[in-house]
């Protein structure tokens, strides 16, 4: 009887800690009672202490290298000043049953990455292993397509699995191939890990299997990030319960510290979503705005990658960035000029003035009450298009911007602009269709 009371007390304390975490995350105030009941019912799905991880019994991950002989790479030295920190990380991973001692003929080196808080992240360089690994072509959902399912939604929840990859066990063969060495010895992973070429596809396949019955207009999944979007509180409670039940059956744990439960607005995959539509995450845009002038091609490519993620928000993105893209070509020397400075600053400015992209109302587009409007532009410098639709306020709202260099040779008139009778209409329209449908 005493043991039973102790267990109940522990469970009550755990639920209290869980609700405290979720309420602190929530910007819309305390979680309402009907939602609280669902969370309490499925509290076992949340990893309240981060070490409450389990492994799913639905899949194991294998590394298929065919008949390739083991690859043994040289151990990279660990700087003396951080050896104690690395050893502490290794001990922690062993205690959490993430890694174990190894006697494998395979050996990959570690990579130590300095984090913003001054600590070190331990990674493994699997590039040589990935070269001989049979690839997995299972697709990841295009992020833009995922964000096109939110029309009419008013309540949003984002869930993040707790060290999601670590919840997938490795096969015995994969454990050996995952082996890595440090100055402290040789170890191998027991669970799926970042750096393996087939890891994202494997995890997406798992999530699609686990949530297959609920994925659709109200539930979206991108690897280990889950978005629930509904038009009412009652519907939200119902859908959240179904998602948590699916995780329970799959023995998957959610990280409460990274969850936002039933908010009118939240961040998801670098975007802010709410009832009005989708906008670029201000925090991510701020990083782009404060990015220092690139000193080499690698830094410029990093900047263009960050900026390009939000190209759908910017009219004529490619035309603005064209001088910068040309500078990344291996045929050109990296000679930064005034032209590049102007393009660099113009792109930053355009990204800080991005509009809210409305959600397409497909039903009203089909019945003709609110047809889509398409505006196109083409010249020898590039092509561009805007997809728009009338909103409840009677005004046209942009849904999507796209642009690219001209891939077809357009005729020039005397003023130097492209002919607009057919080609300037056709080419941007085709590109808009392909871009919007693919999420590019």
CSV table of C-alpha atoms in Angstrom, one decimal:
chain,number,residue,atom,x,y,z
A,1,UNK,CA,0.0,0.0,0.0
A,2,UNK,CA,2.8,2.4,0.8
A,3,UNK,CA,4.5,1.6,-2.5
A,4,UNK,CA,1.3,2.2,-4.4
A,5,UNK,CA,0.8,5.6,-2.7
A,6,UNK,CA,4.4,6.5,-3.5
A,7,UNK,CA,3.9,5.6,-7.2
A,8,UNK,CA,0.8,7.7,-7.4
A,9,UNK,CA,2.6,10.6,-5.8
A,10,UNK,CA,5.4,10.3,-8.2
A,11,UNK,CA,2.9,10.3,-11.1
A,12,UNK,CA,1.2,13.4,-9.7
A,13,UNK,CA,4.5,15.2,-9.4
A,14,UNK,CA,5.4,14.2,-12.9
A,15,UNK,CA,2.2,15.5,-14.4
A,16,UNK,CA,2.6,18.7,-12.4
A,17,UNK,CA,6.1,19.2,-13.8
A,18,UNK,CA,4.8,18.4,-17.3
A,19,UNK,CA,2.0,21.0,-17.2
A,20,UNK,CA,4.4,23.6,-15.7
A,21,UNK,CA,6.7,23.1,-18.7
A,22,UNK,CA,3.9,23.3,-21.3
A,23,UNK,CA,2.3,26.3,-19.6
A,24,UNK,CA,5.6,28.2,-19.6
A,25,UNK,CA,6.0,27.5,-23.3
A,26,UNK,CA,2.5,28.8,-24.1
A,27,UNK,CA,2.1,32.4,-25.1
A,28,UNK,CA,-1.7,32.3,-25.1
A,29,UNK,CA,-2.0,31.8,-21.3
A,30,UNK,CA,-2.7,28.7,-19.2
A,31,UNK,CA,-3.8,25.6,-21.1
A,32,UNK,CA,-7.6,25.2,-21.0
A,33,UNK,CA,-9.1,22.4,-18.9
A,34,UNK,CA,-10.4,20.3,-21.8
A,35,UNK,CA,-6.9,20.2,-23.3
A,36,UNK,CA,-5.3,19.6,-19.9
A,37,UNK,CA,-7.3,16.4,-19.5
A,38,UNK,CA,-6.0,15.0,-22.8
A,39,UNK,CA,-2.4,15.9,-21.9
A,40,UNK,CA,-2.8,14.2,-18.5
A,41,UNK,CA,-4.3,11.1,-20.1
A,42,UNK,CA,-1.3,10.8,-22.4
A,43,UNK,CA,1.3,12.2,-20.0
A,44,UNK,CA,3.4,9.0,-20.5
A,45,UNK,CA,4.1,10.1,-24.1
A,46,UNK,CA,6.1,13.1,-22.9
A,47,UNK,CA,9.7,12.7,-21.8
A,48,UNK,CA,9.5,15.0,-18.8
A,49,UNK,CA,13.1,14.3,-17.7
A,50,UNK,CA,15.0,14.3,-21.0
A,51,UNK,CA,16.4,10.8,-20.3
A,52,UNK,CA,12.9,9.2,-20.3
A,53,UNK,CA,13.6,7.9,-23.8
A,54,UNK,CA,12.4,4.5,-25.2
A,55,UNK,CA,12.9,2.9,-28.6
A,56,UNK,CA,10.1,2.1,-31.0
A,57,UNK,CA,9.4,-1.5,-31.8
A,58,UNK,CA,8.1,-0.7,-35.2
A,59,UNK,CA,11.3,-0.5,-37.1
A,60,UNK,CA,15.1,-0.9,-36.9
A,61,UNK,CA,17.6,1.0,-39.0
A,62,UNK,CA,20.2,-0.8,-41.1
A,63,UNK,CA,23.2,0.5,-43.0
A,64,UNK,CA,23.4,-1.4,-46.2
A,65,UNK,CA,27.0,-1.2,-47.6
A,66,UNK,CA,26.6,-4.3,-49.8
A,67,UNK,CA,29.9,-6.3,-49.7
A,68,UNK,CA,32.1,-3.3,-49.1
A,69,UNK,CA,35.1,-4.0,-46.9
A,70,UNK,CA,35.2,-2.1,-43.5
A,71,UNK,CA,36.5,1.4,-43.7
A,72,UNK,CA,38.9,2.3,-40.9
A,73,UNK,CA,39.9,6.0,-40.7
A,74,UNK,CA,42.5,7.6,-38.6
A,75,UNK,CA,41.5,8.9,-35.1
A,76,UNK,CA,41.5,12.6,-34.9
A,77,UNK,CA,43.1,14.1,-31.8
A,78,UNK,CA,40.9,15.8,-29.2
A,79,UNK,CA,42.4,19.1,-27.9
A,80,UNK,CA,43.7,18.7,-24.4
A,81,UNK,CA,41.5,21.6,-23.1
A,82,UNK,CA,38.2,19.9,-24.0
A,83,UNK,CA,39.1,16.2,-23.4
A,84,UNK,CA,37.4,16.2,-20.0
A,85,UNK,CA,34.2,17.7,-21.6
A,86,UNK,CA,34.3,15.1,-24.4
A,87,UNK,CA,34.8,12.2,-21.9
A,88,UNK,CA,31.8,13.5,-19.9
A,89,UNK,CA,29.7,13.5,-23.0
A,90,UNK,CA,30.8,9.9,-23.8
A,91,UNK,CA,29.9,8.7,-20.3
A,92,UNK,CA,26.5,10.4,-20.5
A,93,UNK,CA,25.8,8.7,-23.9
A,94,UNK,CA,26.7,5.4,-22.5
A,95,UNK,CA,24.5,5.9,-19.4
A,96,UNK,CA,21.6,6.7,-21.7
A,97,UNK,CA,22.3,3.6,-23.7
A,98,UNK,CA,22.9,5.6,-26.9
A,99,UNK,CA,26.4,4.3,-27.4
A,100,UNK,CA,28.4,1.3,-26.2
A,101,UNK,CA,32.0,0.1,-26.3
A,102,UNK,CA,33.0,-1.4,-29.7
A,103,UNK,CA,35.4,-3.8,-31.3
A,104,UNK,CA,34.2,-3.1,-34.8
A,105,UNK,CA,36.6,-3.2,-37.8
A,106,UNK,CA,34.8,0.0,-38.9
A,107,UNK,CA,36.0,3.3,-37.5
A,108,UNK,CA,34.9,6.9,-38.4
A,109,UNK,CA,36.5,10.0,-36.8
A,110,UNK,CA,34.7,12.5,-34.6
A,111,UNK,CA,34.1,16.2,-35.3
A,112,UNK,CA,33.9,18.7,-32.4
A,113,UNK,CA,31.7,21.7,-33.1
A,114,UNK,CA,31.7,24.7,-30.8
A,115,UNK,CA,28.1,25.7,-29.8
A,116,UNK,CA,27.0,29.3,-29.2
A,117,UNK,CA,26.8,28.7,-25.4
A,118,UNK,CA,30.5,27.8,-25.3
A,119,UNK,CA,30.0,24.1,-25.0
A,120,UNK,CA,31.0,21.5,-27.5
A,121,UNK,CA,28.9,19.3,-29.8
A,122,UNK,CA,30.2,15.8,-30.6
A,123,UNK,CA,29.5,14.7,-34.1
A,124,UNK,CA,30.8,11.8,-36.2
A,125,UNK,CA,32.2,12.3,-39.7
A,126,UNK,CA,30.4,9.6,-41.7
A,127,UNK,CA,31.2,10.9,-45.2
A,128,UNK,CA,33.2,7.8,-46.2
A,129,UNK,CA,30.5,5.5,-44.8
A,130,UNK,CA,27.8,7.4,-46.7
A,131,UNK,CA,29.7,7.0,-50.0
A,132,UNK,CA,29.3,3.3,-49.9
A,133,UNK,CA,25.8,3.2,-48.3
A,134,UNK,CA,22.8,2.2,-50.4
A,135,UNK,CA,20.6,5.3,-50.6
A,136,UNK,CA,17.0,5.5,-49.5
A,137,UNK,CA,14.8,7.5,-51.9
A,138,UNK,CA,11.8,7.9,-49.6
A,139,UNK,CA,10.7,11.5,-50.0
A,140,UNK,CA,10.5,14.3,-47.5
A,141,UNK,CA,7.4,16.4,-47.8
A,142,UNK,CA,8.1,19.8,-49.4
A,143,UNK,CA,7.8,22.4,-46.7
A,144,UNK,CA,5.8,24.8,-48.8
A,145,UNK,CA,3.3,22.2,-49.6
A,146,UNK,CA,2.9,21.5,-45.9
A,147,UNK,CA,2.2,25.1,-45.3
A,148,UNK,CA,-0.5,25.3,-47.9
A,149,UNK,CA,-2.9,23.2,-45.8
A,150,UNK,CA,-3.8,25.9,-43.3
A,151,UNK,CA,-6.7,27.7,-44.8
A,152,UNK,CA,-9.4,28.3,-42.2
A,153,UNK,CA,-7.3,27.1,-39.3
A,154,UNK,CA,-7.3,29.1,-36.1
A,155,UNK,CA,-5.5,26.9,-33.5
A,156,UNK,CA,-2.0,25.4,-33.9
A,157,UNK,CA,0.1,22.9,-31.9
A,158,UNK,CA,3.7,22.1,-32.7
A,159,UNK,CA,5.2,18.8,-31.3
A,160,UNK,CA,8.9,17.8,-31.4
A,161,UNK,CA,10.0,14.3,-30.6
A,162,UNK,CA,12.6,14.0,-27.8
A,163,UNK,CA,15.9,13.2,-29.6
A,164,UNK,CA,13.8,11.6,-32.3
A,165,UNK,CA,16.5,9.7,-34.0
A,166,UNK,CA,17.6,8.1,-30.8
A,167,UNK,CA,14.2,6.4,-30.5
A,168,UNK,CA,15.0,4.2,-33.5
A,169,UNK,CA,17.2,1.2,-32.7
A,170,UNK,CA,20.0,0.0,-35.1
A,171,UNK,CA,20.5,-3.5,-36.4
A,172,UNK,CA,23.6,-5.3,-35.2
A,173,UNK,CA,25.3,-4.7,-38.6
A,174,UNK,CA,24.5,-1.0,-38.4
A,175,UNK,CA,25.9,-0.8,-34.9
A,176,UNK,CA,29.3,-2.1,-36.2
A,177,UNK,CA,29.3,0.2,-39.2
A,178,UNK,CA,28.5,3.2,-36.9
A,179,UNK,CA,31.7,2.7,-34.9
A,180,UNK,CA,33.8,5.8,-34.2
A,181,UNK,CA,37.0,6.4,-32.4
A,182,UNK,CA,38.3,9.1,-30.0
A,183,UNK,CA,41.4,9.4,-27.9
A,184,UNK,CA,39.4,7.6,-25.2
A,185,UNK,CA,38.7,4.5,-27.2
A,186,UNK,CA,36.2,3.0,-29.7
A,187,UNK,CA,32.5,3.2,-29.4
A,188,UNK,CA,29.4,2.4,-31.6
A,189,UNK,CA,25.9,3.7,-31.6
A,190,UNK,CA,22.9,1.6,-30.6
A,191,UNK,CA,20.4,4.0,-32.1
A,192,UNK,CA,19.8,6.1,-35.2
A,193,UNK,CA,21.9,9.2,-35.4
A,194,UNK,CA,22.5,12.4,-37.4
A,195,UNK,CA,25.1,12.2,-40.1
A,196,UNK,CA,23.9,9.0,-41.8
A,197,UNK,CA,22.8,9.6,-45.3
A,198,UNK,CA,19.7,7.4,-44.9
A,199,UNK,CA,18.6,8.7,-41.5
A,200,UNK,CA,16.1,11.5,-42.7
A,201,UNK,CA,14.3,9.1,-45.1
A,202,UNK,CA,14.1,6.4,-42.5
A,203,UNK,CA,12.6,8.6,-39.9
A,204,UNK,CA,10.1,10.2,-42.3
A,205,UNK,CA,8.9,6.8,-43.3
A,206,UNK,CA,8.5,5.8,-39.7
A,207,UNK,CA,6.5,9.0,-38.9
A,208,UNK,CA,4.3,8.5,-42.0
A,209,UNK,CA,3.6,4.9,-40.8
A,210,UNK,CA,2.9,6.0,-37.2
A,211,UNK,CA,0.6,8.9,-38.1
A,212,UNK,CA,-0.7,7.7,-41.4
A,213,UNK,CA,-4.3,7.7,-40.3
A,214,UNK,CA,-4.3,11.3,-39.2
A,215,UNK,CA,-1.9,13.0,-41.6
A,216,UNK,CA,-3.8,15.4,-43.8
A,217,UNK,CA,-5.2,18.9,-43.7
A,218,UNK,CA,-5.1,19.0,-39.9
A,219,UNK,CA,-1.8,17.1,-39.2
A,220,UNK,CA,1.5,17.7,-41.0
A,221,UNK,CA,4.8,15.9,-40.3
A,222,UNK,CA,8.4,16.9,-41.4
A,223,UNK,CA,10.8,14.3,-40.0
A,224,UNK,CA,10.4,14.8,-36.2
A,225,UNK,CA,8.4,18.1,-36.3
A,226,UNK,CA,4.6,17.8,-36.1
A,227,UNK,CA,2.1,20.5,-36.8
A,228,UNK,CA,-1.6,20.2,-35.7
A,229,UNK,CA,-3.9,22.9,-37.2
A,230,UNK,CA,-7.7,23.0,-36.6
A,231,UNK,CA,-10.6,25.4,-36.9
A,232,UNK,CA,-12.0,24.9,-33.4
A,233,UNK,CA,-10.9,24.1,-29.8
A,234,UNK,CA,-13.0,20.9,-29.6
A,235,UNK,CA,-11.6,19.6,-32.9
A,236,UNK,CA,-8.0,20.4,-31.7
A,237,UNK,CA,-8.5,18.4,-28.5
A,238,UNK,CA,-9.7,15.4,-30.5
A,239,UNK,CA,-6.9,15.5,-33.1
A,240,UNK,CA,-4.2,16.0,-30.4
A,241,UNK,CA,-5.5,13.0,-28.6
A,242,UNK,CA,-5.3,10.9,-31.7
A,243,UNK,CA,-1.7,12.0,-32.4
A,244,UNK,CA,-0.6,11.2,-28.8
A,245,UNK,CA,-2.3,7.9,-28.9
A,246,UNK,CA,-0.4,7.0,-32.0
A,247,UNK,CA,2.9,7.9,-30.4
A,248,UNK,CA,2.0,5.8,-27.3
A,249,UNK,CA,1.4,2.7,-29.5
A,250,UNK,CA,4.7,3.4,-31.4
A,251,UNK,CA,6.6,3.9,-28.1
A,252,UNK,CA,7.7,7.3,-29.2
A,253,UNK,CA,8.3,10.2,-26.7
A,254,UNK,CA,7.7,13.9,-27.2
A,255,UNK,CA,9.9,16.6,-25.7
A,256,UNK,CA,7.7,19.0,-23.7
A,257,UNK,CA,10.3,21.8,-23.7
A,258,UNK,CA,9.9,22.1,-27.4
A,259,UNK,CA,6.1,21.8,-27.6
A,260,UNK,CA,3.6,24.6,-28.1
A,261,UNK,CA,0.1,23.5,-27.4
A,262,UNK,CA,-3.0,25.1,-29.0
A,263,UNK,CA,-1.8,28.6,-29.9
A,264,UNK,CA,-3.4,31.1,-32.2
A,265,UNK,CA,0.1,31.7,-33.7
A,266,UNK,CA,3.4,29.8,-33.5
A,267,UNK,CA,6.7,29.1,-35.3
A,268,UNK,CA,7.0,26.1,-37.5
A,269,UNK,CA,9.9,25.1,-39.7
A,270,UNK,CA,11.2,28.7,-39.9
A,271,UNK,CA,7.8,30.3,-40.5
A,272,UNK,CA,5.1,31.9,-38.3
A,273,UNK,CA,1.6,30.5,-39.0
A,274,UNK,CA,-1.7,32.0,-37.8
A,275,UNK,CA,-5.2,32.5,-39.1
A,276,UNK,CA,-4.1,35.2,-41.5
A,277,UNK,CA,-1.5,33.0,-43.3
A,278,UNK,CA,2.2,32.4,-43.3
A,279,UNK,CA,5.1,34.8,-42.7
A,280,UNK,CA,8.8,34.5,-42.4
A,281,UNK,CA,10.1,33.9,-38.9
A,282,UNK,CA,11.3,37.3,-37.7
A,283,UNK,CA,14.2,35.7,-35.7
A,284,UNK,CA,15.5,33.9,-38.8
A,285,UNK,CA,15.1,37.0,-40.9
A,286,UNK,CA,17.0,39.0,-38.3
A,287,UNK,CA,20.0,36.6,-38.7
A,288,UNK,CA,19.9,37.2,-42.4
A,289,UNK,CA,19.7,41.0,-41.9
A,290,UNK,CA,22.7,40.9,-39.6
A,291,UNK,CA,24.8,38.6,-41.7
A,292,UNK,CA,28.2,40.1,-42.3
A,293,UNK,CA,29.5,40.7,-45.9
A,294,UNK,CA,30.7,37.4,-47.2
A,295,UNK,CA,34.5,37.1,-47.5
A,296,UNK,CA,34.5,33.9,-49.7
A,297,UNK,CA,32.3,31.6,-51.7
A,298,UNK,CA,31.4,29.4,-48.8
A,299,UNK,CA,30.1,32.3,-46.7
A,300,UNK,CA,28.2,33.7,-49.7
A,301,UNK,CA,26.6,30.3,-50.4
A,302,UNK,CA,25.6,30.1,-46.7
A,303,UNK,CA,23.9,33.5,-47.0
A,304,UNK,CA,22.1,32.6,-50.2
A,305,UNK,CA,20.9,29.4,-48.6
A,306,UNK,CA,19.5,31.3,-45.7
A,307,UNK,CA,17.9,33.9,-47.9
A,308,UNK,CA,16.7,31.5,-50.5
A,309,UNK,CA,14.7,29.6,-47.9
A,310,UNK,CA,12.3,32.6,-48.0
A,311,UNK,CA,12.3,33.3,-51.7
A,312,UNK,CA,8.6,32.7,-52.0
A,313,UNK,CA,8.0,35.9,-50.0
A,314,UNK,CA,10.1,38.1,-52.3
A,315,UNK,CA,9.0,39.5,-55.7
A,316,UNK,CA,11.8,39.0,-58.2
A,317,UNK,CA,14.1,37.3,-55.7
A,318,UNK,CA,16.3,35.7,-58.4
A,319,UNK,CA,16.7,39.0,-60.3
A,320,UNK,CA,17.8,40.7,-57.1
A,321,UNK,CA,20.2,38.0,-56.1
A,322,UNK,CA,21.6,37.2,-59.6
A,323,UNK,CA,25.0,39.0,-59.2
A,324,UNK,CA,25.5,37.1,-56.0
A,325,UNK,CA,24.7,33.7,-57.5
A,326,UNK,CA,27.0,34.5,-60.4
A,327,UNK,CA,29.8,35.1,-57.9
A,328,UNK,CA,29.5,31.6,-56.6
A,329,UNK,CA,30.3,30.0,-60.0
A,330,UNK,CA,33.6,28.1,-60.2
A,331,UNK,CA,34.2,30.0,-63.4
A,332,UNK,CA,34.4,33.3,-61.7
A,333,UNK,CA,37.0,34.7,-59.2
A,334,UNK,CA,35.6,35.9,-55.9
A,335,UNK,CA,36.0,39.6,-56.6
A,336,UNK,CA,33.4,41.5,-54.5
A,337,UNK,CA,32.3,44.8,-56.2
A,338,UNK,CA,29.8,47.6,-55.7
A,339,UNK,CA,27.3,45.6,-57.7
A,340,UNK,CA,27.5,42.7,-55.3
A,341,UNK,CA,27.2,45.1,-52.3
A,342,UNK,CA,24.0,46.6,-53.8
A,343,UNK,CA,22.5,43.2,-54.4
A,344,UNK,CA,23.5,42.0,-50.9
A,345,UNK,CA,21.8,44.9,-49.2
A,346,UNK,CA,18.8,44.9,-51.6
A,347,UNK,CA,18.2,41.2,-50.8
A,348,UNK,CA,18.4,41.9,-47.0
A,349,UNK,CA,16.0,44.8,-47.4
A,350,UNK,CA,13.5,42.7,-49.4
A,351,UNK,CA,13.5,40.0,-46.8
A,352,UNK,CA,12.8,42.5,-44.0
A,353,UNK,CA,9.7,43.7,-45.9
A,354,UNK,CA,8.1,40.3,-46.7
A,355,UNK,CA,4.3,40.1,-46.7
A,356,UNK,CA,2.0,37.6,-45.1
A,357,UNK,CA,1.2,34.9,-47.6
A,358,UNK,CA,-2.5,34.1,-47.4
A,359,UNK,CA,-3.7,30.5,-47.5
A,360,UNK,CA,-5.4,29.4,-50.7
A,361,UNK,CA,-9.2,28.9,-50.5
A,362,UNK,CA,-9.6,26.0,-52.9
A,363,UNK,CA,-13.3,25.6,-52.5
A,364,UNK,CA,-14.1,29.2,-53.5
A,365,UNK,CA,-11.5,29.0,-56.3
A,366,UNK,CA,-13.3,25.9,-57.7
A,367,UNK,CA,-16.8,27.4,-57.5
A,368,UNK,CA,-15.5,30.6,-59.1
A,369,UNK,CA,-16.5,33.0,-56.3
A,370,UNK,CA,-12.8,33.8,-55.6
A,371,UNK,CA,-10.7,32.7,-58.6
A,372,UNK,CA,-7.0,32.8,-58.4
A,373,UNK,CA,-5.2,35.8,-60.0
A,374,UNK,CA,-1.9,35.4,-61.7
A,375,UNK,CA,0.5,38.2,-62.5
A,376,UNK,CA,3.5,37.4,-64.6
A,377,UNK,CA,6.6,39.2,-65.8
A,378,UNK,CA,9.4,38.2,-68.1
A,379,UNK,CA,12.5,39.8,-69.6
A,380,UNK,CA,16.0,38.7,-70.7
A,381,UNK,CA,17.0,39.1,-67.1
A,382,UNK,CA,14.5,36.6,-65.8
A,383,UNK,CA,11.0,35.5,-65.2
A,384,UNK,CA,8.6,36.0,-62.3
A,385,UNK,CA,5.1,35.4,-61.3
A,386,UNK,CA,2.7,36.0,-58.4
A,387,UNK,CA,-0.3,33.9,-57.4
A,388,UNK,CA,-3.0,35.8,-55.5
A,389,UNK,CA,-6.6,35.4,-54.4
A,390,UNK,CA,-9.3,37.7,-53.0
A,391,UNK,CA,-9.7,37.7,-49.2
A,392,UNK,CA,-12.6,38.3,-47.0
A,393,UNK,CA,-11.7,42.0,-47.1
A,394,UNK,CA,-12.3,42.1,-50.9
A,395,UNK,CA,-8.6,42.7,-51.6
A,396,UNK,CA,-6.2,40.5,-53.5
A,397,UNK,CA,-3.6,38.8,-51.2
A,398,UNK,CA,-0.4,37.1,-52.4
A,399,UNK,CA,-0.2,33.3,-52.0
A,400,UNK,CA,3.2,32.7,-53.5
A,401,UNK,CA,6.0,34.5,-55.4
A,402,UNK,CA,8.4,32.8,-57.7
A,403,UNK,CA,11.2,33.8,-60.0
A,404,UNK,CA,14.1,32.4,-62.0
A,405,UNK,CA,16.5,33.2,-64.8
A,406,UNK,CA,15.1,32.8,-68.3
A,407,UNK,CA,15.6,29.2,-69.3
A,408,UNK,CA,14.1,29.8,-72.8
A,409,UNK,CA,15.6,32.3,-75.1
A,410,UNK,CA,13.1,35.2,-75.3
A,411,UNK,CA,12.8,37.5,-78.3
A,412,UNK,CA,14.0,41.1,-77.8
A,413,UNK,CA,12.3,44.2,-79.1
A,414,UNK,CA,14.0,47.5,-79.8
A,415,UNK,CA,13.9,48.6,-76.2
A,416,UNK,CA,15.7,45.5,-75.1
A,417,UNK,CA,12.8,44.0,-73.2
A,418,UNK,CA,11.4,40.6,-74.0
A,419,UNK,CA,8.5,40.1,-76.3
A,420,UNK,CA,5.3,39.8,-74.2
A,421,UNK,CA,2.8,38.6,-76.7
A,422,UNK,CA,3.1,34.9,-75.9
A,423,UNK,CA,6.4,33.9,-74.3
A,424,UNK,CA,6.4,36.4,-71.4
A,425,UNK,CA,3.0,35.0,-70.5
A,426,UNK,CA,3.7,31.3,-71.1
A,427,UNK,CA,7.1,30.9,-69.5
A,428,UNK,CA,6.3,32.5,-66.1
A,429,UNK,CA,3.0,30.6,-65.9
A,430,UNK,CA,4.7,27.3,-66.5
A,431,UNK,CA,7.3,28.1,-63.9
A,432,UNK,CA,4.7,29.2,-61.4
A,433,UNK,CA,2.8,26.0,-61.9
A,434,UNK,CA,5.9,23.9,-61.3
A,435,UNK,CA,7.1,25.9,-58.4
A,436,UNK,CA,3.8,26.0,-56.5
A,437,UNK,CA,3.1,22.4,-57.0
A,438,UNK,CA,6.5,21.2,-56.0
A,439,UNK,CA,7.0,23.6,-53.1
A,440,UNK,CA,10.2,25.0,-54.6
